[in-house]
Coordinates of C-alpha atoms and ligand atoms in Angstrom, one line a residue:
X1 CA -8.6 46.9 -25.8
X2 CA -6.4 44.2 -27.0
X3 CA -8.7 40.8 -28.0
X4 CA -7.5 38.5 -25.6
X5 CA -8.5 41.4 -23.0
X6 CA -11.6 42.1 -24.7
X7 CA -13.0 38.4 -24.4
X8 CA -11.0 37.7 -20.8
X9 CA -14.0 40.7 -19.7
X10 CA -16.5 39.1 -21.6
X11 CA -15.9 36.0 -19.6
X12 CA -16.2 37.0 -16.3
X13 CA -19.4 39.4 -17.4
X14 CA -20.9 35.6 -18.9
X15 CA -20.0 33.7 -15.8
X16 CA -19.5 35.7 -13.1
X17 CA -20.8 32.9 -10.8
X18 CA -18.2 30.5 -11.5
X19 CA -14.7 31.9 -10.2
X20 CA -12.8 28.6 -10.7
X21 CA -13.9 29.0 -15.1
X22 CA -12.4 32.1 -15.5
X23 CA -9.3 31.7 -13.2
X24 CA -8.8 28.6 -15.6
X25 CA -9.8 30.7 -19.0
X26 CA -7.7 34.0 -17.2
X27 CA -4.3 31.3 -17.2
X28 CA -4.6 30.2 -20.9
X29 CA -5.6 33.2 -22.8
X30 CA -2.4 35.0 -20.2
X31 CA -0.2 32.7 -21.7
X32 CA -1.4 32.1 -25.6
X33 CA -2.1 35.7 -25.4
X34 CA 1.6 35.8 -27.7
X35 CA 0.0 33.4 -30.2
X36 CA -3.1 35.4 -30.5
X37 CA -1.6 38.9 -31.2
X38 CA 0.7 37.8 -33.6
X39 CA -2.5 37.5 -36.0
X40 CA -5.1 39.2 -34.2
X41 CA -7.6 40.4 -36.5
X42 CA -7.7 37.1 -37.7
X43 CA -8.9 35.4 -34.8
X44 CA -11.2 38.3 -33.7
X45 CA -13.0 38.0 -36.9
X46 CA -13.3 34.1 -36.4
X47 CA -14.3 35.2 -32.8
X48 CA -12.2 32.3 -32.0
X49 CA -11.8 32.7 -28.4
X50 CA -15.0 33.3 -28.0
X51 CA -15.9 29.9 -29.3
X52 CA -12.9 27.9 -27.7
X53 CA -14.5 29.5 -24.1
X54 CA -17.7 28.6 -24.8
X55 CA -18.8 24.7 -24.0
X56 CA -20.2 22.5 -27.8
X57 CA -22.6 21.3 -25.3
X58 CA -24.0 21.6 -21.4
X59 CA -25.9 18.6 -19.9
X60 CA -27.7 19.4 -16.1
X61 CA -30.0 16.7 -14.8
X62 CA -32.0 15.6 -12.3
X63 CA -30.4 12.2 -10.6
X64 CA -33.5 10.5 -8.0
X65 CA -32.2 7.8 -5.7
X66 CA -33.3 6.1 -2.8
X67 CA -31.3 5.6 0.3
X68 CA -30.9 2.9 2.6
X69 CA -33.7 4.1 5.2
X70 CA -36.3 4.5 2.1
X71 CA -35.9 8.3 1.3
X72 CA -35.9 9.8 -1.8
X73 CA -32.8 11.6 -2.7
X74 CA -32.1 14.3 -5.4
X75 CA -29.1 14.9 -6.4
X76 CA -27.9 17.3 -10.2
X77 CA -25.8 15.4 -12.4
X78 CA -23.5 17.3 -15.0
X79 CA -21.7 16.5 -18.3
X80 CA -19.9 19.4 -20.1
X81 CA -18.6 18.4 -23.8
X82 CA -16.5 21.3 -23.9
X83 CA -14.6 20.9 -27.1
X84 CA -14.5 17.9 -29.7
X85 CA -12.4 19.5 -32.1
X86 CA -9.7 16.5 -32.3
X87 CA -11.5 13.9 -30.5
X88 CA -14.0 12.3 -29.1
X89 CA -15.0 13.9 -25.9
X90 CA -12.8 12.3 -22.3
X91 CA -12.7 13.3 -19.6
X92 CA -13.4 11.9 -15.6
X93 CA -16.7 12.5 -14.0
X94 CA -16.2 13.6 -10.0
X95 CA -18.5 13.1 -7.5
X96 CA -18.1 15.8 -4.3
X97 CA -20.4 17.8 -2.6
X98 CA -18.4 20.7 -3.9
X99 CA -19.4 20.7 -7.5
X100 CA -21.9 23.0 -9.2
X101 CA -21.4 23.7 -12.8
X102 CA -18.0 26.1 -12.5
X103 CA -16.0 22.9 -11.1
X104 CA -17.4 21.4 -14.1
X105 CA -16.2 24.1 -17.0
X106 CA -12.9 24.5 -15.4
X107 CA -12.0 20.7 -15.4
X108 CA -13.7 20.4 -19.1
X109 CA -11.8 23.3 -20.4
X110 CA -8.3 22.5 -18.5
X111 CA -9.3 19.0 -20.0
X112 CA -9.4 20.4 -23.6
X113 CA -5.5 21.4 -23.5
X114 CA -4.3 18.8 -21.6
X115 CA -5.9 16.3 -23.9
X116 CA -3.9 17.7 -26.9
X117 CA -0.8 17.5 -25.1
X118 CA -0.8 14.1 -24.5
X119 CA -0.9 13.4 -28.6
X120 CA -3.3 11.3 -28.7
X121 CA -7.0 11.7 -30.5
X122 CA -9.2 13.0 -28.0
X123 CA -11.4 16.2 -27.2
X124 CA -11.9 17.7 -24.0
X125 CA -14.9 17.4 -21.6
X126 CA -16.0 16.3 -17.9
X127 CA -19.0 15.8 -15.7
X128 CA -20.1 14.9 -12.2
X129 CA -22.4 15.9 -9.5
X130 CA -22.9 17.1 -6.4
X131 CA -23.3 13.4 -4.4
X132 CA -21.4 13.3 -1.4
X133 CA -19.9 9.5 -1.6
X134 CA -18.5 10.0 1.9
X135 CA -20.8 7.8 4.5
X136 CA -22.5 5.9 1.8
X137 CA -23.0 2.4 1.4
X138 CA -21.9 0.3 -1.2
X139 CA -25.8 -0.1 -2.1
X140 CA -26.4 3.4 -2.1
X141 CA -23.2 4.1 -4.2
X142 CA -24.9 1.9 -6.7
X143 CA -28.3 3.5 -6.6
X144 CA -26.8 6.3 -7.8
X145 CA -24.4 5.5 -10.0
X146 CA -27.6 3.5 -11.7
X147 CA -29.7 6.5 -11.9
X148 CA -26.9 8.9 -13.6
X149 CA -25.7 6.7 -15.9
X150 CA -30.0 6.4 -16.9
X151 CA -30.3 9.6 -18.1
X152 CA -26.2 10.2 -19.2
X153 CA -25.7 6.9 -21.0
X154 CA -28.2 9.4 -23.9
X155 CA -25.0 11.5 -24.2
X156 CA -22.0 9.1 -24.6
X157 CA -20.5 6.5 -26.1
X158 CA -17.5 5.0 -27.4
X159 CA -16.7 7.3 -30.3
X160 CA -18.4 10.1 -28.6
X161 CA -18.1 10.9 -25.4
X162 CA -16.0 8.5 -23.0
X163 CA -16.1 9.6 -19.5
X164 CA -13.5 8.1 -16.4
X165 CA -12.3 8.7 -12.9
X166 CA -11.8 11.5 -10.7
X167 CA -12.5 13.0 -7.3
X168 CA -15.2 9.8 -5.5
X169 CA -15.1 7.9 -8.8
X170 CA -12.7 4.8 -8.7
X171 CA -13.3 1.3 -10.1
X172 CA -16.1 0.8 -7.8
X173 CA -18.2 3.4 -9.2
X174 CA -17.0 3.0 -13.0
X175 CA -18.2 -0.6 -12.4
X176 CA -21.6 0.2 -11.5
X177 CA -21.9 2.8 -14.4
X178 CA -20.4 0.3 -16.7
X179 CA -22.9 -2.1 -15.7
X180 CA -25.9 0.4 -15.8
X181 CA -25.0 1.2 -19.7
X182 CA -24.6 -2.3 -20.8
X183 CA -28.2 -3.0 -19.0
X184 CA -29.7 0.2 -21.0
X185 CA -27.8 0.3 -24.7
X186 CA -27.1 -3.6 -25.0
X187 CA -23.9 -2.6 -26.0
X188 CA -20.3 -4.0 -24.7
X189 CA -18.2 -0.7 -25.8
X190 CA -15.1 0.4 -24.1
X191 CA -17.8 3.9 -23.1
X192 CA -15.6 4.4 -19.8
X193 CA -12.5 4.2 -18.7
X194 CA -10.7 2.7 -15.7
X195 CA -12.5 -0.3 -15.9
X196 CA -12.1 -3.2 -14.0
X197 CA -9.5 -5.7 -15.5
X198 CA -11.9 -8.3 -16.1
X199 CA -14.0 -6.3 -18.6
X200 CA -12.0 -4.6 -21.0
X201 CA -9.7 -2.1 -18.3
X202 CA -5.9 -1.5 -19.1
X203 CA -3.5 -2.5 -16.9
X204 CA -1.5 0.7 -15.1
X205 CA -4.3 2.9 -15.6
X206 CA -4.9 2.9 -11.5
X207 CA -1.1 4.1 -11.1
X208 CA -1.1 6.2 -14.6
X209 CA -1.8 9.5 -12.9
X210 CA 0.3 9.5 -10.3
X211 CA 3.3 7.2 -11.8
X212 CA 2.9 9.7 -15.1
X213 CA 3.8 12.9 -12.9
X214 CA 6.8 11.5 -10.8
X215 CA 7.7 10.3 -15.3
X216 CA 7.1 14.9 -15.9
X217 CA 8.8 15.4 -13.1
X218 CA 12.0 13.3 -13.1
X219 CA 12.6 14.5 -17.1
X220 CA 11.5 18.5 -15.9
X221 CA 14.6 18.4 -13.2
X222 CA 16.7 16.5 -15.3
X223 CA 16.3 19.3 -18.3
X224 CA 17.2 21.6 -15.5
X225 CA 20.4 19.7 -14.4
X226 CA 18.7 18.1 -11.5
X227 CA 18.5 14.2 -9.8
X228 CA 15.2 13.4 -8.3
X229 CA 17.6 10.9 -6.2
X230 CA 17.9 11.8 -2.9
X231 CA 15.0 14.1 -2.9
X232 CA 12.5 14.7 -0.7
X233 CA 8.8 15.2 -1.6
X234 CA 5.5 16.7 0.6
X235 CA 2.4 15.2 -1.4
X236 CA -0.7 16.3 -0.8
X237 CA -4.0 14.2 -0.7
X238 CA -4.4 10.4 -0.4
X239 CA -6.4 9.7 -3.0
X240 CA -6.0 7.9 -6.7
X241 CA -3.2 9.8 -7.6
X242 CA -1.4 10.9 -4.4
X243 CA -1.1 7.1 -3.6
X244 CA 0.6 6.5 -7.0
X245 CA 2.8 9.7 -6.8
X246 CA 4.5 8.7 -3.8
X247 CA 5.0 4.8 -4.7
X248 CA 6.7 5.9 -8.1
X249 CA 8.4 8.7 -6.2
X250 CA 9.9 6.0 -3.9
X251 CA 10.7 3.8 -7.3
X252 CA 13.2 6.7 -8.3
X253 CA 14.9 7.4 -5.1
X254 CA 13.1 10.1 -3.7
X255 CA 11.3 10.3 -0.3
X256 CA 8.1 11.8 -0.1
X257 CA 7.1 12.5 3.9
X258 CA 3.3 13.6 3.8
X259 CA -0.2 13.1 3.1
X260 CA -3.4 14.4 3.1
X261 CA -7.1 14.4 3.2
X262 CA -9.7 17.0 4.0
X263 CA -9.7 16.7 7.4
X264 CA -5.6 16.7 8.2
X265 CA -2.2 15.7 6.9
X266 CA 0.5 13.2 7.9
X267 CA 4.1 14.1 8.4
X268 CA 6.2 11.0 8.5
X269 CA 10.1 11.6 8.8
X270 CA 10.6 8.0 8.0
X271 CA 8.9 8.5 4.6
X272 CA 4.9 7.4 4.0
X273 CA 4.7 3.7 4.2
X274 CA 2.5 3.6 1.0
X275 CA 1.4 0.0 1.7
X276 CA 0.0 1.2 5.0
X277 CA -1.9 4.3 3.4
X278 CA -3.0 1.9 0.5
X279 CA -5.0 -0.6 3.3
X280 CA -6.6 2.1 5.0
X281 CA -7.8 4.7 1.8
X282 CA -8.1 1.9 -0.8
X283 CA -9.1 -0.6 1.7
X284 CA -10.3 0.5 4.7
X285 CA -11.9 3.7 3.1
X286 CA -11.0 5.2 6.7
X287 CA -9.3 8.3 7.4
X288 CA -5.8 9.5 7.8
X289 CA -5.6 9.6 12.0
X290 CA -5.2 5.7 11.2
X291 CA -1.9 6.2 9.8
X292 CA 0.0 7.6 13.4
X293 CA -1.5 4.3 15.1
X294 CA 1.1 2.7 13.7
X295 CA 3.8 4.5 12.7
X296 CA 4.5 6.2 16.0
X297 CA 7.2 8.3 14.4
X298 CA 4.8 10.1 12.0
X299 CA 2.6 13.2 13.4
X300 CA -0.8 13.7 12.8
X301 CA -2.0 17.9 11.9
X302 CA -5.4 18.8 12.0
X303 CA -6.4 21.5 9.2
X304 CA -4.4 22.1 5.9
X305 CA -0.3 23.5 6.1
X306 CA 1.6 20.8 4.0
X307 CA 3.8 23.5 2.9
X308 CA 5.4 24.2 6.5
X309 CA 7.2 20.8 5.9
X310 CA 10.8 21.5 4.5
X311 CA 11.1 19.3 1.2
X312 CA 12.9 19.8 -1.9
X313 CA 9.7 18.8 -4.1
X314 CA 6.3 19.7 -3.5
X315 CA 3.7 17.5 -5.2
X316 CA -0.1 18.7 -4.6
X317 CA -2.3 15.9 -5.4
X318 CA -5.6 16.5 -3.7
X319 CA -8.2 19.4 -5.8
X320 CA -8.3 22.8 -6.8
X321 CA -6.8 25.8 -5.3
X322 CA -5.5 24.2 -2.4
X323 CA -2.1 26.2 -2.2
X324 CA -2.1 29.7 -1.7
X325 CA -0.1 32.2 -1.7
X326 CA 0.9 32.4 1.9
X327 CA 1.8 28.1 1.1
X328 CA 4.1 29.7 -1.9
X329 CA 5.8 31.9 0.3
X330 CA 6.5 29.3 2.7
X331 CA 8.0 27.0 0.3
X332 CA 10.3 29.4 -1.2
X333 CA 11.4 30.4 2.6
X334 CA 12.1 26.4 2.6
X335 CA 14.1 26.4 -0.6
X336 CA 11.8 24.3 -2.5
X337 CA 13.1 23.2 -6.1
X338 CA 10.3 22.0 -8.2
X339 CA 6.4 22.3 -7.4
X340 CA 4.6 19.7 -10.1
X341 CA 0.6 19.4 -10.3
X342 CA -0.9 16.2 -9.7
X343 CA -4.0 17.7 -9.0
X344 CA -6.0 20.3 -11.7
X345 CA -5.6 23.8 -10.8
X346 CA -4.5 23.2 -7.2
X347 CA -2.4 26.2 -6.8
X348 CA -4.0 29.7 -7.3
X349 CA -3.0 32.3 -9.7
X350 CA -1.1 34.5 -7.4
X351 CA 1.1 31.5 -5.7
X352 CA 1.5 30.4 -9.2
X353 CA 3.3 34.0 -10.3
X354 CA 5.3 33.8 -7.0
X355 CA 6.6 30.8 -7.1
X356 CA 7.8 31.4 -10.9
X357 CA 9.0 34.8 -9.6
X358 CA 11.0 33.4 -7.1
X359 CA 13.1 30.4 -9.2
X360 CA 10.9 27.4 -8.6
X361 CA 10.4 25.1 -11.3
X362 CA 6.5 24.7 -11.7
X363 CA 4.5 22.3 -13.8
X364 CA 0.9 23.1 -14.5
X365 CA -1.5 20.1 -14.1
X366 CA -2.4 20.2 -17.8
X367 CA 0.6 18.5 -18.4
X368 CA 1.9 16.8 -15.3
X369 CA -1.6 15.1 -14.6
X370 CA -1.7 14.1 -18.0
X371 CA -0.5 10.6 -17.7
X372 CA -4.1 9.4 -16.5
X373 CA -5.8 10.6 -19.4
X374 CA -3.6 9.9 -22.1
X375 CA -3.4 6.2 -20.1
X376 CA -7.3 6.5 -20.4
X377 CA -6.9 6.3 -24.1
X378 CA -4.5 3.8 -24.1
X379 CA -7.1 1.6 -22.7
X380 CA -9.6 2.8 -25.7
X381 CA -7.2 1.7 -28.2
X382 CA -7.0 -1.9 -26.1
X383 CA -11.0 -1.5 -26.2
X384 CA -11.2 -1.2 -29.9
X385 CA -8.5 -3.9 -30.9
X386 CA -10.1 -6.2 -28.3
X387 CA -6.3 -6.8 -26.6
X388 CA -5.0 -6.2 -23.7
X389 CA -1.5 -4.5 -22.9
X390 CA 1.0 -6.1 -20.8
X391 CA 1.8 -3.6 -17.4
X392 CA 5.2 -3.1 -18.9
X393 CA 3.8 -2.0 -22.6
X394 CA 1.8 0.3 -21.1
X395 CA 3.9 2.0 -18.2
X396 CA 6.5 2.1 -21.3
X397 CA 4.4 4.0 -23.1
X398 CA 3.0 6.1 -20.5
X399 CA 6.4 6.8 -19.3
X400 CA 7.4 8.2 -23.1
X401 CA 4.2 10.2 -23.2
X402 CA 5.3 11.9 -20.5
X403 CA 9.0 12.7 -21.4
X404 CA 7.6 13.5 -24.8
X405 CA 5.2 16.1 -23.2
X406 CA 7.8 17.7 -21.1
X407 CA 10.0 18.3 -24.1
X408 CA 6.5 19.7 -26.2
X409 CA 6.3 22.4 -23.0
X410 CA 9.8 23.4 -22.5
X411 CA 10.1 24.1 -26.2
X412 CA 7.3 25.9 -27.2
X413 CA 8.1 27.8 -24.1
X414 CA 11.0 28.8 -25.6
X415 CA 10.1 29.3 -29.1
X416 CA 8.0 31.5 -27.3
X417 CA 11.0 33.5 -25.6
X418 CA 9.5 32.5 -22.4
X419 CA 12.3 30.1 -21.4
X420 CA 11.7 28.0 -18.2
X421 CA 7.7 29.0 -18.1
X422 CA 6.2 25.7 -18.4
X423 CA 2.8 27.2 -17.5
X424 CA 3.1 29.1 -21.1
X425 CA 4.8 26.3 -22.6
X426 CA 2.0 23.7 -21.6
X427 CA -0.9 26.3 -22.5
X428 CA 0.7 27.2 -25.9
X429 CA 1.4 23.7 -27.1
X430 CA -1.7 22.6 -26.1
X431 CA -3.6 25.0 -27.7
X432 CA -1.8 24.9 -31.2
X433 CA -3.3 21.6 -32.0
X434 CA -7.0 22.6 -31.0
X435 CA -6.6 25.8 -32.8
X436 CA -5.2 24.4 -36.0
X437 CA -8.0 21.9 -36.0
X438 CA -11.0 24.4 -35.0
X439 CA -9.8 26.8 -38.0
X440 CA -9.7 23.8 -40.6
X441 CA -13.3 22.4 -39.4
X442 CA -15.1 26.1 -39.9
X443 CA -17.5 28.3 -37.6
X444 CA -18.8 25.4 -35.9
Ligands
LIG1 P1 -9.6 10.8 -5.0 O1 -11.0 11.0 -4.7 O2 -9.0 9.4 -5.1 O3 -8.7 11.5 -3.8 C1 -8.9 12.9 -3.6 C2 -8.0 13.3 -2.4 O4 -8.0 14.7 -2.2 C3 -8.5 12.7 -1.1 O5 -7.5 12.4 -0.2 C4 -9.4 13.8 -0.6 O6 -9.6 13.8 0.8 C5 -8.7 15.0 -1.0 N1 -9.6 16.1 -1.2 C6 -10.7 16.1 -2.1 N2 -11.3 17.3 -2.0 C7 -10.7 18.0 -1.1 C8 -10.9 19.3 -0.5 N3 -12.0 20.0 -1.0 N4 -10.1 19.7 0.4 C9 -9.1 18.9 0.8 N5 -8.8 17.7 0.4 C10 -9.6 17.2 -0.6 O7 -9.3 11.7 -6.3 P2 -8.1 11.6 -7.2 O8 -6.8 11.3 -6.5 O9 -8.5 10.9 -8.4 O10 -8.0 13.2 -7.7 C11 -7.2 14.1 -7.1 C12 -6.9 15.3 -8.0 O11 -6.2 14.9 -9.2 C13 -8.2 16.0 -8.5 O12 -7.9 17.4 -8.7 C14 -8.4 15.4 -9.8 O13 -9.2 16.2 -10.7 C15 -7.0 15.2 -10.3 N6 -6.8 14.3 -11.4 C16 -7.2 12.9 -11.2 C17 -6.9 12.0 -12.2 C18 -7.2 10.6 -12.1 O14 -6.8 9.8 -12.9 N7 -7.8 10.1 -11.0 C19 -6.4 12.4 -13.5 C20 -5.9 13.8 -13.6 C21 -6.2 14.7 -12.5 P3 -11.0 13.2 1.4 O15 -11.0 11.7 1.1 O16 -11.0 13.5 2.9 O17 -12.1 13.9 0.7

């Protein structure tokens, strides 16, 4: 059995629980697999993959709060440092009642090459629970964003570990875990990211996620001849960065026509009125059935089925595995150009081979979503010069990370002779950088 094979079994024999870990591990070792047996002895004998699947460090704890009517709650709180091999550990912390410690190692080990792609000195890791923010108050939220950070703040810190957003964690809840740290460690360090402007938080780094993908994606169809002018776009999700996606999508011509939360999606012929869907997500904190009250032209769909919508781009921008196979199929039937991840991991293996198979340009999140971290550590550079970026300077820079990132992925794609397989190219290019550091640091 070939090594790469060898440790993909091992894998799924060490975490057979946790599905969404080794479709993530299954990806990258596919695609460096070309790397890896051009020198294989050498890193069996290092047991290299081994080591780069394996977390520097697992953090599960108990988080106690109490709710509004006096109960005790108990919730499991979660840090993974998966790999610190060129950086300090980053990576967002996501509160849904989805996560368990799969969700966890996924995101930290997508986090590990995606990291390195942006250029910039960091490691890979991520953390969360299983808190349900939905229905909460703003007390409650507190409560237990005090509690986590009680026992996490033990873990992290500014050259350490330097946790941010992601799925129920905006500037609301970095605020309160800001807070909680500074109240426990006495210590005014830029230890989180996506902080609020008037304590040490970069300007652009609400849009950088969303703004950085519509950045991969203009540059990915202009490598392949393409305008994003004129196009249209179905997002997905209505969060952080499907908000951002469609404003900067709008910016650069194109007209994205959906939306979406867990309950239903919008299909507005007119184009989404992103000021309307701002007021009632970042506002209102309501749900989508708002949006058709007043926009009469849009409909309202119960369930998921974004992909039915005939659109030139498709951007999926709400959490993990959300298109499948029968939603690849569909979009090829539609004649679909580009799909580009804003969200990690949201389309599954199989739609993933199809739509490459079938001609459509596909970005993996590792390097389309990239923009928010490598934003992230824009604002840790800002934290350690005490300065603060102009929104220009940093969109300029964000915007060049991102061209510079789809350049890394098409060519090492292609030094690869795997032309046009951006998956490869992102996995590949990202993992160079680890793997050059991890053999210079020793078995550690
Ligand atoms: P938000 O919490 O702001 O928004 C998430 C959106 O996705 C909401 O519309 C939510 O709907 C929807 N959603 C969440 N879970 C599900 C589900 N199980 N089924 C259907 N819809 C769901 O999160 P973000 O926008 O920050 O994150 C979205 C994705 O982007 C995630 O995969 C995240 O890991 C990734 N990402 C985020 C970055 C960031 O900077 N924020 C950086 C890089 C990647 P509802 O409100 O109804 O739950």
């Amino acid at each position: 059995m070939s090594y790469v094979d060898e440790v993909i079994a091992g894998v799924k024999v060490k975490n057979a629980a946790e599905p969404e870990f080794i479709q993530a591990v299954e990806e990258v070792l596919e695609s460096i697999r070309v790397v890896i047996e051009s020198d294989e002895e050498k890193y069996r004998k290092l047991a290299f993959l081994e080591r780069l699947t394996e977390p520097e460090r697992i953090i599960m704890f108990r988080v106690p709060w109490i709710d509004d009517q006096g109960n005790v709650q108990v919730n499991r709180g979660y840090r993974v440092q998966f790999n610190s091999a060129i950086g300090p550990y980053k990576g967002g912390l996501r509160l849904h009642p989805s996560v368990y410690l799969g969700i966890i190692k996924f995101l930290g080990f997508e986090q590990v090459f995606k990291n390195s792609l942006t250029g910039l000195p960091i490691g890979g890791g991520k953390g969360g629970s299983d808190f349900d923010p939905k229905g909460k108050s703003d007390n409650e939220i507190m409560r237990f964003c005090q509690s986590f950070m009680t026992e996490l703040y033990k873990y992290i810190g500014a050259d350490e570990d330097v946790p941010a957003g992601d799925i129920g964690v905006g500037a609301r809840e970095i605020g309160f875990l800001y807070g909680q740290y500074k109240r426990i460690t006495n210590l005014y360090e830029g230890v989180l990211t996506g902080k609020g402007l008037s304590y040490g938080g970069s300007l652009a780094r609400t849009q950088a996620t969303g703004y950085g993908l519509l950045y991969l994606t203009q540059e990915l169809l202009k490598l392949n001849g393409i305008d994003i002018a004129g196009k249209t776009a179905a997002v997905t999700g209505a969060g952080n960065v499907a908000i951002y996606a469609i404003e900067k999508a709008q910016q650069l011509g194109a007209k994205p026509v959906t939306c979406s939360d867990s309950t239903g999606w919008i299909y507005d012929p007119d184009g989404i009125d992103v000021a309307l869907l701002k007021e009632i997500k970042e506002v209102k904190r309501a749900r989508l059935t708002e949006y058709t009250a007043a926009r009469p032209n849009a409909e309202y769909h119960e369930g998921k089925g974004v992909w039915n919508v005939k659109t030139d781009l498709y951007l999926p921008c709400a959490t993990q595995n959300e298109l499948p196979l029968e939603g690849a199929k569909k979009l090829v039937e539609n004649g679909c150009i580009a799909v580009c991840e804003g969200a990690n991991m949201p389309t599954t293996l199989d739609a993933t081979k199809y739509l490459q198979e079938n001609g459509v340009i596909f970005a993996p999140g590792k390097a389309a979503n990239a923009g928010g971290v490598a934003t992230s550590a824009l604002e840790m550079s800002q934290n350690s010069e005490r300065l603060s970026w102009t929104f220009e300077e940093v969109d300029a820079k964000l915007k060049q990370i991102m061209v510079n990132i789809t350049h890394n992925i098409d060519n090492a794609a292609r030094k690869y002779g795997m032309e046009g397989n951006y998956v490869a190219g992102a996995n590949i290019a990202g993992f160079e950088k680890v793997a050059d550091a991890m053999k210079a640091q020793g078995v550690v």
